[in-house]
XYZ file of C-alpha atoms in Angstrom:
667
model
C 37.791 -4.942 -38.541
C 36.194 -4.426 -41.960
C 33.010 -6.249 -42.861
C 32.413 -7.596 -46.366
C 29.883 -5.807 -48.640
C 27.633 -8.879 -48.488
C 27.621 -8.833 -44.679
C 26.920 -5.095 -44.588
C 23.999 -5.445 -46.980
C 22.647 -8.390 -44.963
C 22.877 -6.366 -41.711
C 21.133 -3.454 -43.416
C 18.397 -5.798 -44.617
C 17.982 -7.373 -41.193
C 17.919 -3.972 -39.536
C 14.817 -2.998 -41.455
C 13.035 -6.207 -40.452
C 12.513 -5.104 -36.819
C 9.377 -2.965 -36.931
C 8.291 -3.737 -33.381
C 9.635 -5.201 -30.160
C 8.138 -7.848 -27.895
C 8.430 -6.869 -24.217
C 8.830 -10.181 -22.398
C 8.253 -8.779 -18.897
C 6.481 -11.395 -16.758
C 4.831 -13.332 -19.597
C 5.715 -16.666 -17.966
C 3.909 -15.764 -14.742
C 0.255 -14.890 -15.480
C -0.819 -14.859 -11.827
C 2.051 -12.529 -10.926
C 0.998 -10.254 -13.796
C -2.497 -9.889 -12.331
C -1.043 -9.169 -8.890
C 1.358 -6.555 -10.286
C -1.462 -4.964 -12.282
C -3.462 -4.316 -9.111
C -0.461 -3.100 -7.096
C 1.014 -0.910 -9.843
C -2.382 0.571 -10.737
C -2.925 1.701 -7.151
C 0.616 3.062 -6.829
C 0.462 4.872 -10.168
C -2.817 6.502 -9.160
C -1.272 7.650 -5.859
C 1.778 8.953 -7.761
C -0.381 11.027 -10.104
C -2.603 12.382 -7.331
C 0.213 13.113 -4.882
C 2.592 14.793 -7.309
C -0.212 16.730 -9.014
C -1.266 17.994 -5.581
C 2.317 19.152 -4.862
C 2.501 21.014 -8.188
C -0.942 22.555 -7.648
C -0.274 23.914 -4.166
C 3.182 25.161 -5.237
C 1.588 27.182 -8.035
C -1.513 28.442 -6.214
C -0.119 29.379 -2.794
C 2.033 32.579 -2.851
C 3.878 31.413 0.285
C 5.378 28.554 -1.741
C 6.741 30.809 -4.493
C 10.309 30.174 -3.334
C 13.290 28.370 -4.923
C 12.785 25.295 -2.728
C 9.201 24.749 -3.881
C 10.024 25.701 -7.453
C 12.478 22.792 -7.579
C 10.029 20.569 -5.690
C 7.422 21.296 -8.359
C 9.959 20.294 -11.023
C 10.681 17.081 -9.112
C 6.965 16.253 -8.977
C 6.576 16.884 -12.722
C 9.565 14.608 -13.320
C 8.013 11.820 -11.242
C 4.724 12.106 -13.148
C 6.485 12.070 -16.518
C 8.870 9.270 -15.578
C 6.162 6.863 -14.429
C 3.899 7.851 -17.325
C 6.557 6.837 -19.861
C 6.146 3.141 -19.073
C 3.429 2.383 -16.461
C 0.299 2.840 -18.685
C 1.668 0.580 -21.423
C 2.991 -1.877 -18.821
C -0.471 -2.116 -17.242
C -1.980 -2.886 -20.662
C 0.665 -5.553 -21.284
C 0.068 -7.164 -17.886
C -3.496 -8.001 -18.991
C -2.858 -8.777 -22.653
C -1.224 -11.661 -24.481
C 0.366 -9.523 -27.202
C 3.006 -7.434 -25.422
C 4.458 -5.454 -28.306
C 5.636 -1.899 -28.883
C 6.481 -0.278 -32.197
C 10.076 0.568 -33.109
C 9.349 4.305 -32.894
C 7.423 3.872 -29.642
C 10.310 1.924 -28.131
C 12.779 4.643 -29.113
C 10.527 7.357 -27.677
C 9.971 5.442 -24.441
C 13.699 4.862 -24.057
C 14.506 8.528 -24.672
C 11.856 9.889 -22.269
C 12.648 7.487 -19.426
C 16.373 8.242 -19.765
C 15.654 11.986 -19.784
C 13.418 12.063 -16.739
C 15.580 9.658 -14.725
C 18.769 11.595 -15.516
C 17.165 14.960 -14.794
C 16.064 13.774 -11.359
C 19.697 13.029 -10.441
C 20.753 16.575 -11.339
C 17.689 18.151 -9.759
C 18.366 16.472 -6.415
C 21.892 17.930 -6.493
C 20.501 21.398 -7.311
C 18.046 21.124 -4.424
C 20.923 20.186 -2.086
C 22.820 23.297 -3.286
C 19.701 25.383 -2.618
C 19.508 24.038 0.961
C 23.226 24.760 1.424
C 22.750 28.414 0.463
C 19.610 28.765 2.588
C 21.342 27.477 5.741
C 24.988 28.435 5.234
C 24.453 31.770 3.418
C 21.060 32.957 4.747
C 21.712 36.704 4.326
C 22.799 36.351 0.689
C 20.246 33.626 -0.151
C 17.653 35.894 -1.883
C 20.390 37.392 -4.056
C 22.221 34.158 -4.886
C 19.088 32.077 -5.569
C 17.217 34.566 -7.689
C 14.255 33.545 -9.816
C 16.407 33.847 -12.925
C 19.093 31.516 -11.533
C 16.449 28.962 -10.527
C 15.080 28.954 -14.075
C 18.582 28.614 -15.508
C 19.528 25.711 -13.215
C 16.304 23.787 -13.821
C 16.337 24.532 -17.554
C 19.991 23.472 -17.875
C 19.259 20.169 -16.117
C 16.299 19.407 -18.398
C 18.083 20.449 -21.624
C 21.364 18.683 -20.850
C 19.639 15.401 -19.926
C 17.342 15.621 -22.961
C 20.330 16.121 -25.264
C 22.239 13.256 -23.617
C 19.248 10.910 -23.780
C 18.428 11.736 -27.414
C 22.049 11.081 -28.359
C 22.177 7.745 -26.530
C 18.795 6.645 -27.906
C 19.553 7.563 -31.523
C 22.931 5.802 -31.489
C 21.406 2.714 -29.840
C 18.416 2.451 -32.193
C 20.582 2.881 -35.339
C 22.479 -0.302 -34.538
C 21.614 -3.535 -36.414
C 19.227 -5.909 -34.611
C 19.235 -8.674 -37.245
C 15.618 -9.566 -36.561
C 16.040 -9.907 -32.778
C 13.048 -8.262 -31.150
C 12.343 -9.970 -27.774
C 13.294 -7.481 -25.026
C 13.771 -9.289 -21.709
C 12.219 -6.459 -19.733
C 8.847 -4.793 -19.095
C 9.932 -1.569 -20.811
C 12.377 -0.464 -23.520
C 15.277 -0.073 -21.129
C 18.446 0.790 -23.038
C 20.624 -1.997 -21.584
C 17.957 -4.610 -22.364
C 17.617 -3.295 -25.942
C 21.400 -3.266 -26.502
C 21.499 -7.015 -25.718
C 19.596 -7.594 -28.984
C 22.154 -5.778 -31.116
C 24.253 -7.941 -33.429
C 26.812 -5.215 -34.168
C 29.462 -3.232 -32.311
C 27.982 -1.570 -29.184
C 31.209 -0.067 -27.829
C 30.188 3.551 -28.633
C 26.827 3.161 -26.876
C 28.451 1.526 -23.864
C 31.043 4.322 -23.647
C 28.340 7.011 -23.771
C 26.334 5.195 -21.092
C 29.404 4.893 -18.852
C 30.234 8.598 -19.207
C 26.600 9.519 -18.570
C 26.427 7.248 -15.515
C 29.530 8.900 -14.030
C 28.210 12.420 -14.701
C 24.737 11.708 -13.345
C 25.274 9.353 -10.410
C 28.630 9.714 -8.563
C 29.142 13.418 -9.392
C 25.697 14.657 -8.189
C 25.868 12.330 -5.178
C 29.293 13.764 -4.264
C 27.916 17.312 -4.522
C 24.941 16.333 -2.345
C 27.231 14.782 0.298
C 29.477 17.865 0.243
C 26.484 20.175 0.608
C 25.109 18.260 3.571
C 28.547 18.090 5.210
C 28.717 21.904 5.121
C 25.065 22.138 6.225
C 25.713 19.829 9.186
C 28.784 21.820 10.202
C 26.730 25.020 10.117
C 23.814 23.502 12.049
C 26.100 22.218 14.811
C 27.357 25.787 15.361
C 23.816 27.042 16.049
C 23.682 27.731 19.836
C 20.048 26.785 20.601
C 18.533 23.298 20.226
C 15.329 24.734 18.748
C 17.388 26.649 16.185
C 19.209 23.468 15.183
C 15.911 21.585 14.825
C 14.422 24.365 12.722
C 17.496 24.551 10.480
C 17.585 20.814 9.920
C 13.825 20.572 9.359
C 14.186 22.721 6.212
C 16.216 19.985 4.513
C 15.055 16.765 6.223
C 12.440 15.972 3.553
C 14.944 16.468 0.714
C 17.518 14.341 2.543
C 14.943 11.551 2.943
C 14.154 11.659 -0.800
C 17.874 11.597 -1.686
C 18.512 8.571 0.530
C 15.475 6.777 -0.902
C 16.419 7.532 -4.523
C 20.141 6.761 -4.394
C 19.701 3.926 -1.888
C 17.357 2.024 -4.207
C 19.522 2.771 -7.269
C 22.664 1.521 -5.532
C 20.892 -1.580 -4.211
C 19.371 -2.374 -7.595
C 22.623 -2.144 -9.557
C 25.157 -3.241 -6.925
C 23.361 -6.244 -5.388
C 24.434 -9.746 -6.495
C 22.420 -11.155 -9.358
C 19.845 -13.759 -8.396
C 20.893 -17.323 -9.218
C 17.319 -18.121 -10.193
C 15.500 -16.607 -13.135
C 15.706 -12.834 -13.158
C 12.050 -12.617 -12.160
C 12.907 -11.361 -8.656
C 15.209 -8.682 -10.113
C 12.507 -7.552 -12.525
C 9.845 -7.410 -9.795
C 12.161 -5.289 -7.672
C 12.835 -3.019 -10.653
C 9.100 -2.508 -11.190
C 8.522 -1.675 -7.542
C 11.555 0.627 -7.448
C 10.394 2.496 -10.532
C 6.813 2.882 -9.259
C 7.223 3.155 -5.481
C 9.943 5.825 -5.326
C 7.998 8.483 -7.317
C 4.917 7.673 -5.209
C 6.728 8.268 -1.900
C 8.242 11.676 -2.768
C 5.037 13.737 -2.327
C 4.137 11.747 0.787
C 7.518 12.544 2.352
C 7.255 16.240 1.520
C 3.662 16.511 2.728
C 4.406 14.734 6.011
C 7.634 16.589 6.764
C 6.695 20.092 5.711
C 4.283 22.368 7.545
C 4.124 24.890 4.702
C 3.018 22.230 2.215
C 0.353 20.957 4.627
C -0.955 24.463 5.299
C -1.008 25.233 1.576
C -2.896 21.990 0.906
C -5.478 22.948 3.528
C -5.900 26.334 1.922
C -6.217 24.971 -1.621
C -8.687 22.281 -0.539
C -10.836 24.910 1.097
C -10.470 23.831 4.677
C -12.471 26.739 6.062
C -15.465 26.056 3.895
C -15.456 22.293 4.391
C -14.980 22.572 8.161
C -18.181 24.621 8.368
C -20.310 22.244 6.328
C -21.935 20.874 9.474
C -23.440 24.243 10.351
C -24.973 24.676 6.915
C -26.911 21.419 7.135
C -30.097 21.626 9.229
C -30.228 17.879 9.830
C -26.574 17.593 10.835
C -26.666 18.703 14.457
C -23.347 18.214 16.245
C -23.537 16.592 19.661
C -23.529 19.101 22.478
C -21.934 17.043 25.226
C -18.501 15.443 25.336
C -19.964 12.032 24.701
C -22.326 13.195 21.999
C -25.521 13.281 24.075
C -27.752 16.149 23.101
C -29.169 18.803 25.322
C -32.169 19.952 23.336
C -35.321 20.395 25.379
C -37.399 18.878 22.622
C -35.301 15.722 22.393
C -37.721 13.685 24.429
C -40.567 14.496 22.093
C -38.711 14.706 18.809
C -38.287 11.086 17.737
C -37.798 11.811 14.044
C -35.717 9.261 12.189
C -32.681 10.626 10.300
C -32.601 9.719 6.623
C -28.808 9.905 6.495
C -25.837 10.175 8.841
C -22.806 12.473 8.768
C -19.515 10.666 9.473
C -17.214 13.190 11.112
C -14.011 11.190 10.723
C -11.204 13.775 10.721
C -13.211 16.540 9.042
C -10.969 19.293 10.487
C -7.663 17.619 9.506
C -7.769 17.398 5.712
C -4.013 17.023 5.383
C -4.142 13.957 7.641
C -7.142 12.605 5.713
C -5.095 12.661 2.490
C -2.275 10.762 4.190
C -4.768 8.240 5.583
C -6.333 7.874 2.129
C -2.994 6.807 0.645
C -2.164 4.534 3.591
C -5.592 2.887 3.804
C -5.772 2.373 0.031
C -2.409 0.588 0.066
C -3.244 -1.552 3.125
C -6.721 -2.404 1.783
C -5.191 -3.485 -1.535
C -2.737 -5.743 0.305
C -5.595 -7.117 2.402
C -7.815 -7.988 -0.566
C -5.005 -9.368 -2.717
C -3.320 -11.358 0.071
C -6.469 -12.919 1.460
C -7.837 -13.625 -2.032
C -4.579 -15.396 -2.846
C -4.898 -17.572 0.259
C -8.450 -18.537 -0.703
C -7.405 -19.378 -4.273
C -4.451 -21.465 -3.081
C -6.634 -23.344 -0.595
C -9.118 -24.185 -3.351
C -6.639 -25.146 -6.081
C -3.845 -26.978 -4.267
C -4.770 -30.518 -3.096
C -2.057 -30.288 -0.401
C -4.111 -27.545 1.266
C -7.391 -29.504 1.328
C -7.279 -29.968 5.085
C -9.275 -28.574 8.040
C -6.553 -26.064 8.897
C -6.660 -24.411 5.476
C -10.431 -24.696 5.278
C -10.688 -22.533 8.413
C -7.912 -20.273 7.109
C -9.961 -19.677 3.957
C -12.931 -18.741 6.121
C -10.713 -16.341 8.075
C -9.476 -14.746 4.836
C -13.034 -14.409 3.553
C -14.001 -12.742 6.845
C -11.119 -10.277 6.549
C -12.054 -9.326 2.976
C -15.752 -8.912 3.765
C -15.115 -7.130 7.058
C -12.851 -4.448 5.603
C -14.953 -4.139 2.442
C -17.973 -3.263 4.577
C -16.514 0.140 5.450
C -13.150 0.885 3.759
C -14.385 1.744 0.200
C -16.935 4.295 1.464
C -14.395 5.649 3.950
C -11.857 6.192 1.145
C -14.484 8.098 -0.852
C -15.352 10.212 2.197
C -11.685 11.092 2.727
C -11.820 12.997 -0.585
C -15.264 14.599 -0.056
C -16.323 17.632 1.948
C -19.725 16.156 2.922
C -19.188 12.707 4.409
C -22.629 11.126 4.566
C -24.148 7.642 4.519
C -27.804 6.756 4.094
C -29.803 5.277 6.980
C -30.105 1.806 5.332
C -26.426 1.942 4.414
C -25.487 2.781 8.009
C -27.654 -0.043 9.381
C -26.148 -2.539 6.917
C -22.603 -1.370 7.654
C -23.066 -1.741 11.412
C -24.649 -5.185 10.975
C -21.787 -6.445 8.780
C -18.923 -5.059 10.871
C -20.425 -6.497 14.070
C -21.007 -9.890 12.446
C -17.550 -10.147 10.880
C -15.738 -9.136 14.073
C -17.618 -11.649 16.233
C -17.239 -14.425 13.637
C -13.456 -13.892 13.610
C -13.298 -14.351 17.398
C -15.203 -17.640 17.156
C -13.242 -18.841 14.138
C -9.902 -18.254 15.883
C -11.175 -20.441 18.756
C -12.227 -23.148 16.281
C -8.769 -23.026 14.657
C -7.139 -23.364 18.091
C -9.287 -26.459 18.748
C -8.217 -27.842 15.357
C -4.552 -27.406 16.331
C -5.233 -29.052 19.707
C -6.745 -32.147 18.060
C -3.943 -32.298 15.459
C -1.183 -32.253 18.093
C -2.806 -33.838 21.154
C -5.022 -36.397 19.373
C -3.139 -37.122 16.114
C -4.466 -40.668 15.654
C -8.097 -39.527 15.925
C -7.596 -36.284 13.991
C -9.165 -37.469 10.731
C -12.125 -38.887 12.669
C -12.738 -35.866 14.937
C -12.079 -33.199 12.298
C -13.889 -34.736 9.346
C -15.278 -32.564 6.583
C -18.815 -32.532 7.972
C -17.597 -31.434 11.402
C -15.472 -28.634 9.876
C -18.404 -27.281 7.877
C -20.666 -27.397 10.925
C -18.140 -25.580 13.124
C -17.546 -22.871 10.535
C -21.291 -22.465 9.927
C -21.910 -22.244 13.690
C -19.279 -19.498 13.979
C -20.819 -17.460 11.174
C -24.398 -18.124 12.334
C -23.850 -17.245 16.018
C -21.952 -14.083 15.121
C -24.577 -12.778 12.712
C -27.425 -13.769 15.035
C -25.825 -11.575 17.697
C -25.319 -8.817 15.116
C -28.988 -8.978 14.131
C -30.069 -8.812 17.788
C -27.796 -5.842 18.485
C -29.050 -4.058 15.368
C -32.739 -4.555 16.207
C -32.360 -3.208 19.745
C -30.198 -0.314 18.524
C -32.400 0.979 15.717
C -35.579 0.822 17.814
C -34.126 3.598 20.027
C -35.221 7.238 19.549
C -32.497 9.435 18.006
C -34.357 12.773 18.029
C -32.897 13.875 14.719
C -29.263 13.482 15.833
C -27.267 12.218 12.866
C -23.612 13.247 13.358
C -21.441 10.169 14.027
C -18.045 10.949 15.523
C -16.358 8.086 13.656
C -15.181 6.911 10.241
C -18.032 4.437 9.861
C -21.267 3.329 11.551
C -19.801 1.741 14.671
C -22.224 0.469 17.348
C -20.918 2.523 20.281
C -20.766 5.700 18.188
C -24.407 5.200 17.136
C -25.586 4.578 20.699
C -24.131 7.962 21.721
C -26.720 9.631 19.482
C -29.697 7.925 21.168
C -31.869 10.165 23.337
C -33.593 7.276 25.137
C -32.658 4.601 27.663
C -29.768 2.453 26.382
C -29.337 0.257 29.498
C -30.700 -2.822 27.698
C -28.272 -2.244 24.842
C -25.376 -1.953 27.297
C -26.367 -5.270 28.895
C -26.556 -6.967 25.485
C -23.095 -5.667 24.597
C -21.650 -6.983 27.880
C -23.214 -10.437 27.348
C -22.029 -10.554 23.714
C -18.513 -9.538 24.767
C -18.373 -12.339 27.337
C -19.821 -14.990 25.014
C -18.193 -14.012 21.704
C -14.883 -12.451 22.756
C -13.751 -13.552 26.221
C -15.045 -17.150 26.046
C -13.244 -17.870 22.734
C -10.078 -16.358 24.234
C -10.324 -18.699 27.234
C -10.793 -21.676 24.892
C -7.772 -20.605 22.882
C -5.648 -20.276 26.028
C -6.799 -23.697 27.265
C -6.045 -25.278 23.875
C -2.528 -23.883 23.798
C -1.838 -24.925 27.397
C -2.696 -28.510 26.423
C -0.733 -28.160 23.163
C 2.327 -26.877 25.031
C 2.115 -29.712 27.566
C 1.979 -32.249 24.712
C 4.861 -30.644 22.799
C 7.108 -30.633 25.881
C 6.634 -34.405 26.158
C 7.998 -34.963 22.624
C 11.478 -36.505 23.105
C 13.330 -34.975 20.129
C 14.002 -31.259 19.603
C 13.201 -31.620 15.888
C 9.843 -33.167 16.746
C 9.043 -30.346 19.152
C 9.921 -27.716 16.520
C 7.811 -29.476 13.889
C 4.837 -29.789 16.240
C 4.980 -26.150 17.290
C 5.479 -24.903 13.709
C 2.025 -26.223 12.778
C 0.387 -23.708 15.128
C 2.891 -20.825 15.265
C 1.163 -18.830 12.516
C -2.252 -19.171 14.173
C -0.794 -18.221 17.558
C 0.765 -15.106 16.012
C -2.566 -14.076 14.500
C -4.343 -14.631 17.831
C -1.794 -12.492 19.699
C -2.086 -9.655 17.166
C -5.896 -9.822 17.055
C -6.581 -9.957 20.787
C -3.588 -7.769 21.632
C -4.868 -4.966 19.409
C -8.395 -5.350 20.868
C -7.036 -5.200 24.413
C -4.936 -2.129 23.612
C -7.796 -0.355 21.885
C -10.381 -0.847 24.621
C -8.167 -0.932 27.756
C -5.837 2.001 27.082
C -6.563 5.368 28.739
C -8.769 7.654 26.695
C -6.761 10.185 24.690
C -7.421 13.865 25.263
C -7.725 14.286 21.512
C -10.502 11.906 20.397
C -9.009 11.837 16.904
C -6.274 9.495 18.175
C -8.836 6.973 19.391
C -10.499 7.014 15.983
C -7.179 6.596 14.157
C -6.178 3.671 16.427
C -9.551 2.032 15.803
C -9.078 2.572 12.071
C -5.624 0.979 12.093
C -6.948 -1.997 14.063
C -9.799 -2.387 11.577
C -7.677 -2.450 8.411
C -4.078 -3.321 9.387
C -4.797 -6.504 11.364
C -6.710 -8.246 8.516
C -3.910 -7.408 6.066
C -1.300 -9.082 8.308
C -3.010 -12.497 8.393
C -2.064 -13.618 4.854
C 1.466 -12.264 5.312
C 1.921 -14.232 8.538
C 0.559 -17.461 7.049
C 2.596 -17.115 3.855
C 5.866 -16.346 5.664
C 5.479 -19.026 8.337
C 4.103 -21.871 6.236
C 6.131 -23.915 3.762
C 3.005 -25.491 2.220
C 1.463 -22.091 1.419
C 4.733 -20.847 -0.093
C 5.039 -23.995 -2.224
C 1.441 -23.589 -3.425
C 2.092 -19.932 -4.272
C 5.157 -20.849 -6.341
C 3.158 -23.512 -8.193
C 0.385 -20.996 -8.887
C 2.806 -18.386 -10.243
C 4.358 -20.976 -12.553
C 0.910 -22.065 -13.777
C 1.265 -25.624 -12.446
C -1.714 -25.397 -10.100
C -4.169 -24.336 -12.779
C -2.962 -26.970 -15.224
C -3.209 -29.716 -12.576
C -6.673 -28.530 -11.575
C -7.876 -28.543 -15.185
C -6.398 -32.004 -15.740
C -8.150 -33.253 -12.626
C -11.474 -31.814 -13.797
C -11.095 -33.400 -17.235
C -10.197 -36.791 -15.759
C -12.915 -36.808 -13.127
C -15.774 -35.382 -15.180
C -17.635 -38.124 -17.087
C -18.862 -35.687 -19.706
C -15.413 -34.223 -20.363
C -13.537 -37.512 -20.208
C -16.019 -39.088 -22.572
């Protein structure tokens, strides 16, 4: 089909008009943009740190100068480059109104993302071939996988994919766009850009199809063939330990392959969403950011050599001896941390700072916990903050139930924030210290928040009891004044107990002992350092446990017994389901909260005290992060409010209400 000269000149004119592209992304969902900014920032930081650590240890440790770790280093560089091609600009766009990229920048971004993504497909196949030779041809492995061949294989993968990507990008960007410049994506993805073309795209589509066949089914077939031969070889190994050892050398790579190809297949093969493509785009963002973040975590968790190399590079020997080089940091001599110094009775000097042992002799585990705790803490802060915002903005949530839920969310944010940020910093430091005032404040806050949560859960159970068992008097019994008083009483009683516990704890003599065998300043860990009589403190703890933990649990159980008796008297099954659904989320939270407390304090003591500390840590940060998830999944009103917030309806309604109700503004 031949175009007229006028049409050709018009297309040429229009082609020059596009000097920049507008990346639509999530511009219609400002609240979702802020949420994605926080999540993607944290994940991108973990990706950079984790993959940089893999490259560093692979270069510095001579034991990792092998083909397997050479290719692993290339994979880590690829993950850093791939995410860096779009994440920094995407983060800027998530916070800005003008989401544009220049024509040249779009072409460069397209070319680099295509190159790094394509190279990863080939590199995973090369790594599978390397594992095949190592297991199936062990005697010839050093000869077959020489350093020269490794360089050739990696170099060929990079060069071939760069050539392919440059060709596809140049052909795509030379097509006429006729002034169309709104890319319905968060990055210059080639398929999204080709949708703007007003000319013939058959050549670009053919090149993309050929490239997709060469870089997805072909490498995946080679990987499957390699692992079929590997499995056949492993099954012929006579001893079980030999089979485990053989398979352990490729388990991490197999996990990465399944993660990479599994997400790719799901993303491109799943049915398209009937709604706006917002869910597809969110999944694409998470796929593109999460997968590169998980690769170093998988290799560090599944590989002893990587963990040992990380310990060596981080200077484990020096950091594990830091306690002995500090005169004030005297480790406890007994199993429970009680000193045996003859001068303890007379030496009542007050420590100016405390050393938090944490997991000081397991630096590889500390790095894993840093990543895990950072992710969980981010979910905790974002999820609970979202619940508070929804409860304030949506009129449908202006009820006692959501008022107490907001208090619970505020407790979870404040409780975890009292120790998690400093703990994350200490995970990356050799000397893990906290000042005396900081330790006292941290203990006071953690005690107060934990006790307040126990009381607040009992108050919420009473609220559910009145709503179901006394529905006609609910508005009278649970009026706004009563709700505020009950919440204030919960906070006040909890922090009064915390103040009392703190006063009687810090008046004890510590005799210079300042090494806390914990992640943070926990009451029981501090009492182990005291060199005086702690019987009064033990009695106070028992009384507080009965009043602030067991008594609320009994009230909760009594409330739900009465609730269950009332629900069973409802004649219709639909009515029973509706009645129980109003308290199912709260009941789930209660079970998780008290169940984790019971497990933590009633289980047998572990021989390795590190496990007790890790369990306590998980209880302290995982449980608060589950509350907003439970309430959002189990509650139709919260989900409806969240959808309204993402679409901007809540804010607009709130502003309209303020304008209408404010005399100054309405006038």
